[in-house]
Amino acid sequence: MVEGVLRAKFSGSMVGTAVGDAVGAGFEGRGAADSEAIEAAAAGRELLAYTDDTHMMIGMAESLVHREGFDGEHMSRVFIRNYDSEPWRGYGPGPPSVFRMIRSGEPWDKAAGKLYHGGSYGNGSAMRIAPVGVFYHDDLDMLKEVARRSSQITHSHELGKEGAALQAYAIALAINMEPVKDFDSRKFLAELYEFVQQEAYKRKLARVGALLGEADKAKVATDIGNGVEAFNSVPTAIYSFLSHPHSFEETVLFAASLGGDTDTIAAMAGAIAGAYLGVDSVPDKWRSKLENRAYIEELADVLYDVWTRKKRIK
Ligand code: F2R
Ligand code: MG
Ligand code: MG
């Protein structure tokens, strides 16, 4: 793939996460909304401020850059440092509890197991995964391993880890494809279906296939899910992309209009669409108002440079 195109896809996935998060944020926890209402709300804001989804994605990228790859101990410390400086980003209840345990001496890969029953299956480790999806897009075994290990820091339930791995895999598939007019949503979906092992995800991806082309948004939200659980939101983000593969804007507006966990579903849908279409597909009306845009774009660029350097050394 041409150097500039791949660079734009790295940036597209990270900026796509942040823009999706910011556009969906005002609607989180509510019922379904019209795309026009979401569009108007974004247009009415001077700044598109992001939430925990993007804050944690930034932490993942910072750690990958600093360590030139995955280091769980380091990543957990970056998460804690970032949380301590901006705890008001709207974090779910799990991660701050895990951070407290790690601060008190619990090992980074053991703390999360003490939450809920067998760890969290919230979507918190999938919503932040874009840097792993782009950095390991050319080594899918490593991608799966790192997605699961990074999830272990805060979301150690099998369904949490599989959600993070599935979202990373969707991003990697998207980054590896040239955008084409006749994008084959069913082929893309079939690859994801082969990738997942948990029955809960197989079932949800089968519903994604059955509902492709469905006009009734309420049916999509009910049948595939719009909740905070990874299995009720990662497949929904995938559906949002697969039903609008040629447009970042339509993908994100659709995802944010489903109600429920709108910031996170739109963040994950934006990450896949941005990885496929590149950063220039993100409408300027949103990109220009994104909080910390310059930093996020610079981070994506540095991550790309680290990936390139590592590739040359191999
Ligand atoms: N926190 C929010 N939104 C709430 C309000 C935000 C408000 N606008 C504000 O600004 O304050 N959103 C963010 O949280 C979600 C990600 O959450 P995460 O990181 O996965 O948290 P957690 O606690 O690990 O899991 C979330 C819930 O899932 C259920 N759950 C998880 N594992 C479970 C298990 N094993 N058994 C039973 N339930 C389990 C629990 O209800 C958890 O609280 C994103 O939406 C992000 O945007
Ligand atoms: Mg959020
Ligand atoms: Mg959310």
Short mmCIF file of C-alpha atoms and ligand atoms in Angstrom, two decimals:
data_model
loop_
_atom_site.label_atom_id
_atom_site.label_comp_id
_atom_site.label_asym_id
_atom_site.label_seq_id
_atom_site.Cartn_x
_atom_site.Cartn_y
_atom_site.Cartn_z
CA MET A 1 0.00 0.00 0.00
CA VAL A 2 1.26 3.52 -0.82
CA GLU A 3 2.95 5.18 2.20
CA GLY A 4 0.62 8.21 2.39
CA VAL A 5 -2.51 6.05 2.11
CA LEU A 6 -1.50 3.81 5.01
CA ARG A 7 -0.50 6.81 7.13
CA ALA A 8 -3.95 8.34 6.50
CA LYS A 9 -5.58 5.06 7.57
CA PHE A 10 -3.67 5.03 10.90
CA SER A 11 -4.85 8.59 11.48
CA GLY A 12 -8.34 7.82 10.18
CA SER A 13 -8.88 5.09 12.76
CA MET A 14 -7.70 7.20 15.70
CA VAL A 15 -9.38 10.44 14.64
CA GLY A 16 -12.41 8.32 13.68
CA THR A 17 -12.63 6.99 17.25
CA ALA A 18 -12.45 10.50 18.70
CA VAL A 19 -14.93 12.09 16.30
CA GLY A 20 -17.42 9.20 16.70
CA ASP A 21 -17.08 9.44 20.49
CA ALA A 22 -17.57 13.23 20.49
CA VAL A 23 -20.52 13.20 18.07
CA GLY A 24 -22.27 10.39 19.98
CA ALA A 25 -21.48 11.66 23.48
CA GLY A 26 -24.45 13.99 24.02
CA PHE A 27 -26.86 11.14 23.29
CA GLU A 28 -25.40 8.42 25.53
CA GLY A 29 -27.93 6.65 27.72
CA ARG A 30 -30.97 7.98 25.82
CA GLY A 31 -33.35 6.40 23.35
CA ALA A 32 -32.96 6.40 19.57
CA ALA A 33 -32.62 9.81 17.86
CA ASP A 34 -32.84 11.06 14.29
CA SER A 35 -29.55 11.43 12.43
CA GLU A 36 -30.61 15.04 11.75
CA ALA A 37 -30.81 15.77 15.49
CA ILE A 38 -27.33 14.36 16.03
CA GLU A 39 -25.95 16.31 13.10
CA ALA A 40 -27.59 19.51 14.40
CA ALA A 41 -26.23 18.99 17.93
CA ALA A 42 -22.70 18.57 16.56
CA ALA A 43 -23.12 21.63 14.35
CA GLY A 44 -24.25 23.68 17.36
CA ARG A 45 -21.15 22.92 19.41
CA GLU A 46 -17.98 25.02 19.19
CA LEU A 47 -15.82 22.16 20.38
CA LEU A 48 -16.40 18.44 19.87
CA ALA A 49 -15.24 17.20 23.25
CA TYR A 50 -14.38 13.54 23.67
CA THR A 51 -14.96 11.17 26.61
CA ASP A 52 -13.25 8.20 28.29
CA ASP A 53 -13.34 6.22 25.02
CA THR A 54 -10.84 8.56 23.36
CA HIS A 55 -8.97 9.35 26.57
CA MET A 56 -8.14 5.64 26.94
CA MET A 57 -7.36 5.27 23.22
CA ILE A 58 -4.81 8.07 23.61
CA GLY A 59 -3.28 6.19 26.55
CA MET A 60 -2.95 3.03 24.46
CA ALA A 61 -1.23 4.91 21.63
CA GLU A 62 1.09 6.75 24.04
CA SER A 63 2.21 3.47 25.57
CA LEU A 64 2.66 1.66 22.22
CA VAL A 65 4.78 4.58 20.99
CA HIS A 66 6.87 4.85 24.16
CA ARG A 67 7.56 1.11 24.39
CA GLU A 68 7.57 0.56 20.61
CA GLY A 69 5.02 -2.21 21.12
CA PHE A 70 2.86 -3.68 23.87
CA ASP A 71 4.02 -3.58 27.49
CA GLY A 72 1.11 -4.26 29.85
CA GLU A 73 2.77 -2.89 32.98
CA HIS A 74 3.63 0.36 31.18
CA MET A 75 0.20 0.67 29.57
CA SER A 76 -1.54 0.25 32.92
CA ARG A 77 0.63 3.05 34.38
CA VAL A 78 -0.22 5.36 31.45
CA PHE A 79 -3.95 4.64 31.94
CA ILE A 80 -3.60 5.53 35.64
CA ARG A 81 -1.59 8.69 34.95
CA ASN A 82 -4.12 9.89 32.37
CA TYR A 83 -7.10 9.02 34.57
CA ASP A 84 -5.55 10.89 37.51
CA SER A 85 -5.15 14.03 35.43
CA GLU A 86 -8.68 13.95 33.91
CA PRO A 87 -10.96 11.67 35.98
CA TRP A 88 -14.05 13.59 34.79
CA ARG A 89 -14.05 12.10 31.28
CA GLY A 90 -17.05 9.85 32.06
CA TYR A 91 -15.29 6.57 32.85
CA GLY A 92 -17.31 3.42 33.51
CA PRO A 93 -17.18 2.15 37.12
CA GLY A 94 -14.70 -0.68 36.45
CA PRO A 95 -11.48 0.98 35.30
CA PRO A 96 -11.08 3.42 38.24
CA SER A 97 -11.50 0.46 40.66
CA VAL A 98 -8.83 -1.47 38.78
CA PHE A 99 -6.53 1.57 38.86
CA ARG A 100 -6.92 1.80 42.63
CA MET A 101 -6.00 -1.88 43.00
CA ILE A 102 -2.90 -1.53 40.80
CA ARG A 103 -1.85 1.56 42.74
CA SER A 104 -2.11 -0.51 45.92
CA GLY A 105 0.28 -3.11 44.54
CA GLU A 106 -1.94 -5.58 42.66
CA PRO A 107 -0.15 -6.82 39.47
CA TRP A 108 -1.46 -5.15 36.26
CA ASP A 109 -2.72 -8.44 34.82
CA LYS A 110 -4.43 -9.68 38.00
CA ALA A 111 -6.39 -6.68 39.31
CA ALA A 112 -9.24 -6.73 36.76
CA GLY A 113 -10.10 -10.34 37.59
CA LYS A 114 -11.40 -9.18 40.95
CA LEU A 115 -14.21 -7.12 39.35
CA TYR A 116 -17.74 -8.41 38.77
CA HIS A 117 -17.90 -12.18 38.24
CA GLY A 118 -14.74 -13.23 36.49
CA GLY A 119 -13.89 -9.73 35.26
CA SER A 120 -15.68 -7.09 33.21
CA TYR A 121 -17.30 -7.72 29.85
CA GLY A 122 -18.02 -4.01 29.39
CA ASN A 123 -17.00 -2.44 26.07
CA GLY A 124 -14.22 -0.34 27.68
CA SER A 125 -11.37 -2.40 26.24
CA ALA A 126 -12.88 -2.52 22.71
CA MET A 127 -13.70 1.21 22.52
CA ARG A 128 -10.01 2.17 22.98
CA ILE A 129 -8.43 -0.49 20.73
CA ALA A 130 -7.79 1.47 17.47
CA PRO A 131 -4.03 1.92 18.09
CA VAL A 132 -3.63 -1.87 18.44
CA GLY A 133 -5.74 -2.48 15.33
CA VAL A 134 -3.57 -0.23 13.19
CA PHE A 135 -0.17 -1.04 14.74
CA TYR A 136 -0.59 -4.82 14.35
CA HIS A 137 -2.59 -4.80 11.11
CA ASP A 138 0.13 -6.79 9.32
CA ASP A 139 0.47 -9.50 11.99
CA LEU A 140 -2.96 -10.82 12.88
CA ASP A 141 -1.75 -13.39 15.42
CA MET A 142 0.04 -10.67 17.36
CA LEU A 143 -2.97 -8.39 16.96
CA LYS A 144 -5.22 -10.95 18.62
CA GLU A 145 -2.71 -11.63 21.40
CA VAL A 146 -2.10 -7.93 22.13
CA ALA A 147 -5.79 -7.00 21.97
CA ARG A 148 -6.54 -9.68 24.56
CA ARG A 149 -3.56 -8.78 26.78
CA SER A 150 -4.44 -5.08 26.68
CA SER A 151 -8.01 -5.96 27.63
CA GLN A 152 -6.70 -7.96 30.59
CA ILE A 153 -5.62 -4.69 32.26
CA THR A 154 -9.24 -3.63 32.91
CA HIS A 155 -11.60 -6.15 31.21
CA SER A 156 -10.51 -9.71 31.92
CA HIS A 157 -13.80 -11.56 31.23
CA GLU A 158 -13.51 -13.77 28.11
CA LEU A 159 -16.35 -11.80 26.48
CA GLY A 160 -14.53 -8.51 27.17
CA LYS A 161 -11.29 -9.83 25.68
CA GLU A 162 -13.04 -11.29 22.64
CA GLY A 163 -14.87 -7.98 22.07
CA ALA A 164 -11.57 -6.08 22.06
CA ALA A 165 -9.98 -8.65 19.72
CA LEU A 166 -12.98 -8.57 17.35
CA GLN A 167 -12.95 -4.76 17.16
CA ALA A 168 -9.16 -4.77 16.56
CA TYR A 169 -9.58 -7.40 13.86
CA ALA A 170 -12.30 -5.39 12.10
CA ILE A 171 -9.98 -2.35 12.11
CA ALA A 172 -7.11 -4.43 10.72
CA LEU A 173 -9.26 -5.88 7.91
CA ALA A 174 -10.41 -2.35 7.07
CA ILE A 175 -6.92 -0.92 7.02
CA ASN A 176 -5.69 -3.74 4.77
CA MET A 177 -8.31 -2.98 2.08
CA GLU A 178 -8.27 -0.32 -0.62
CA PRO A 179 -11.60 1.52 -0.64
CA VAL A 180 -13.62 0.23 -3.62
CA LYS A 181 -17.04 1.00 -5.11
CA ASP A 182 -18.30 -2.56 -4.77
CA PHE A 183 -17.25 -3.20 -1.16
CA ASP A 184 -18.42 -6.67 -0.18
CA SER A 185 -19.97 -6.35 3.30
CA ARG A 186 -20.83 -10.06 3.45
CA LYS A 187 -17.26 -11.14 2.71
CA PHE A 188 -15.94 -8.78 5.42
CA LEU A 189 -18.52 -10.16 7.85
CA ALA A 190 -17.65 -13.78 6.98
CA GLU A 191 -14.01 -13.12 7.94
CA LEU A 192 -15.09 -11.71 11.30
CA TYR A 193 -17.38 -14.71 11.83
CA GLU A 194 -14.45 -17.07 11.24
CA PHE A 195 -12.29 -15.04 13.65
CA VAL A 196 -14.56 -15.16 16.71
CA GLN A 197 -14.75 -18.20 18.95
CA GLN A 198 -17.34 -17.32 21.58
CA GLU A 199 -20.88 -18.39 20.75
CA ALA A 200 -22.24 -15.01 21.96
CA TYR A 201 -20.31 -13.22 19.19
CA LYS A 202 -21.10 -15.85 16.53
CA ARG A 203 -24.78 -15.36 17.30
CA LYS A 204 -24.54 -11.56 17.15
CA LEU A 205 -22.56 -11.55 13.89
CA ALA A 206 -25.14 -13.90 12.35
CA ARG A 207 -27.77 -11.27 13.25
CA VAL A 208 -25.63 -8.55 11.68
CA GLY A 209 -25.74 -10.56 8.44
CA ALA A 210 -29.48 -11.16 8.69
CA LEU A 211 -30.18 -7.44 9.23
CA LEU A 212 -27.92 -5.93 6.54
CA GLY A 213 -30.19 -3.66 4.51
CA GLU A 214 -32.75 -3.33 7.33
CA ALA A 215 -34.28 0.15 7.43
CA ASP A 216 -35.81 -0.14 10.91
CA LYS A 217 -33.21 1.21 13.37
CA ALA A 218 -35.21 0.06 16.40
CA LYS A 219 -34.97 -3.51 15.13
CA VAL A 220 -31.20 -3.17 14.72
CA ALA A 221 -30.82 -1.82 18.28
CA THR A 222 -33.07 -4.53 19.72
CA ASP A 223 -31.69 -7.49 17.79
CA ILE A 224 -27.97 -6.66 17.79
CA GLY A 225 -27.85 -4.49 20.92
CA ASN A 226 -26.93 -0.95 21.96
CA GLY A 227 -25.74 -1.60 25.51
CA VAL A 228 -22.50 -1.12 27.41
CA GLU A 229 -21.61 -4.83 27.24
CA ALA A 230 -18.99 -5.60 24.56
CA PHE A 231 -21.25 -8.24 22.92
CA ASN A 232 -24.09 -5.68 22.77
CA SER A 233 -22.04 -2.93 21.11
CA VAL A 234 -19.03 -4.19 19.11
CA PRO A 235 -21.28 -6.11 16.63
CA THR A 236 -23.51 -3.01 16.42
CA ALA A 237 -20.53 -0.82 15.49
CA ILE A 238 -19.57 -3.37 12.84
CA TYR A 239 -23.14 -3.30 11.50
CA SER A 240 -23.04 0.52 11.36
CA PHE A 241 -19.94 0.39 9.17
CA LEU A 242 -21.07 -2.51 6.99
CA SER A 243 -24.34 -0.79 6.18
CA HIS A 244 -22.58 2.49 5.16
CA PRO A 245 -19.08 1.44 4.00
CA HIS A 246 -18.65 4.38 1.59
CA SER A 247 -19.27 7.18 4.07
CA PHE A 248 -17.61 7.98 7.41
CA GLU A 249 -20.33 10.52 8.15
CA GLU A 250 -23.25 8.14 7.51
CA THR A 251 -21.57 5.38 9.52
CA VAL A 252 -21.11 7.61 12.56
CA LEU A 253 -24.55 9.26 12.36
CA PHE A 254 -26.21 5.87 12.09
CA ALA A 255 -24.23 4.46 15.05
CA ALA A 256 -24.96 7.50 17.22
CA SER A 257 -28.66 7.43 16.36
CA LEU A 258 -29.35 3.95 17.77
CA GLY A 259 -29.70 5.08 21.38
CA GLY A 260 -28.00 3.45 24.38
CA ASP A 261 -24.21 3.54 24.42
CA THR A 262 -24.04 6.01 21.53
CA ASP A 263 -20.60 7.55 22.12
CA THR A 264 -18.97 4.14 22.27
CA ILE A 265 -20.82 2.53 19.36
CA ALA A 266 -20.06 5.61 17.23
CA ALA A 267 -16.41 5.64 18.40
CA MET A 268 -15.95 2.00 17.38
CA ALA A 269 -17.83 2.43 14.09
CA GLY A 270 -15.75 5.55 13.36
CA ALA A 271 -12.55 3.62 14.07
CA ILE A 272 -13.43 1.00 11.44
CA ALA A 273 -14.69 3.52 8.86
CA GLY A 274 -11.62 5.73 9.37
CA ALA A 275 -9.31 2.73 8.96
CA TYR A 276 -11.01 1.83 5.69
CA LEU A 277 -11.55 5.28 4.17
CA GLY A 278 -8.64 7.25 5.70
CA VAL A 279 -8.62 10.46 7.71
CA ASP A 280 -9.70 12.66 4.79
CA SER A 281 -13.09 10.93 4.86
CA VAL A 282 -13.78 12.54 8.25
CA PRO A 283 -15.88 15.62 7.41
CA ASP A 284 -14.02 18.83 8.04
CA LYS A 285 -17.02 20.28 9.88
CA TRP A 286 -16.30 17.70 12.62
CA ARG A 287 -12.55 17.20 12.31
CA SER A 288 -11.77 20.91 12.59
CA LYS A 289 -13.68 21.16 15.90
CA LEU A 290 -12.33 18.01 17.51
CA GLU A 291 -10.84 18.58 20.96
CA ASN A 292 -7.07 17.96 20.94
CA ARG A 293 -7.18 17.24 17.23
CA ALA A 294 -3.53 18.23 16.61
CA TYR A 295 -2.30 15.96 19.41
CA ILE A 296 -4.36 12.96 18.27
CA GLU A 297 -3.21 13.37 14.66
CA GLU A 298 0.41 13.77 15.74
CA LEU A 299 0.15 10.66 17.93
CA ALA A 300 -1.22 8.67 14.99
CA ASP A 301 1.67 9.92 12.85
CA VAL A 302 4.28 8.96 15.43
CA LEU A 303 2.64 5.54 15.85
CA TYR A 304 2.88 5.08 12.08
CA ASP A 305 6.57 6.10 12.17
CA VAL A 306 7.29 3.58 14.94
CA TRP A 307 5.49 0.87 12.95
CA THR A 308 7.53 1.72 9.84
CA ARG A 309 10.82 1.65 11.75
CA LYS A 310 10.00 -1.70 13.35
CA LYS A 311 9.03 -3.12 9.97
CA ARG A 312 12.41 -2.11 8.50
CA ILE A 313 14.29 -3.78 11.37
CA LYS A 314 12.42 -7.12 11.02
N1 F2R B 1 -19.60 5.62 31.93
C1 F2R B 1 -20.16 5.87 30.85
N2 F2R B 1 -21.38 6.45 30.81
C2 F2R B 1 -22.12 6.81 31.99
C3 F2R B 1 -22.32 8.29 32.18
C4 F2R B 1 -21.31 9.17 31.58
C5 F2R B 1 -21.72 10.60 31.84
N3 F2R B 1 -22.10 11.21 30.61
C6 F2R B 1 -20.61 11.35 32.51
O1 F2R B 1 -20.02 12.22 31.87
O2 F2R B 1 -20.32 11.08 33.68
N4 F2R B 1 -19.61 5.58 29.66
C7 F2R B 1 -18.37 4.94 29.51
O3 F2R B 1 -18.46 3.66 30.14
C8 F2R B 1 -18.56 2.60 29.15
C9 F2R B 1 -17.36 1.72 29.26
O4 F2R B 1 -17.42 1.12 30.51
P1 F2R B 1 -16.32 0.08 30.94
O5 F2R B 1 -15.00 0.74 30.91
O6 F2R B 1 -16.48 -1.16 30.18
O7 F2R B 1 -16.75 -0.11 32.46
P2 F2R B 1 -17.09 -1.44 33.29
O8 F2R B 1 -17.50 -1.01 34.65
O9 F2R B 1 -15.95 -2.38 33.20
O10 F2R B 1 -18.32 -2.15 32.53
C10 F2R B 1 -19.48 -1.40 32.25
C11 F2R B 1 -20.74 -2.09 32.82
O11 F2R B 1 -20.94 -3.36 32.23
C12 F2R B 1 -21.58 -4.23 33.17
N5 F2R B 1 -20.72 -5.42 33.38
C13 F2R B 1 -19.47 -5.58 32.97
N6 F2R B 1 -19.01 -6.80 33.30
C14 F2R B 1 -19.98 -7.44 33.95
C15 F2R B 1 -20.10 -8.73 34.53
N7 F2R B 1 -19.11 -9.62 34.52
N8 F2R B 1 -21.27 -9.05 35.11
C16 F2R B 1 -22.30 -8.16 35.14
N9 F2R B 1 -22.25 -6.90 34.60
C17 F2R B 1 -21.10 -6.55 34.01
C18 F2R B 1 -21.73 -3.44 34.46
O12 F2R B 1 -23.01 -2.86 34.48
C19 F2R B 1 -20.67 -2.37 34.30
O13 F2R B 1 -20.91 -1.21 35.07
C20 F2R B 1 -18.63 3.28 27.82
O14 F2R B 1 -19.98 3.47 27.44
C21 F2R B 1 -18.00 4.62 28.06
O15 F2R B 1 -18.46 5.60 27.17
MG MG B 2 -17.58 7.50 26.87
MG MG B 3 -20.21 5.02 26.12
#
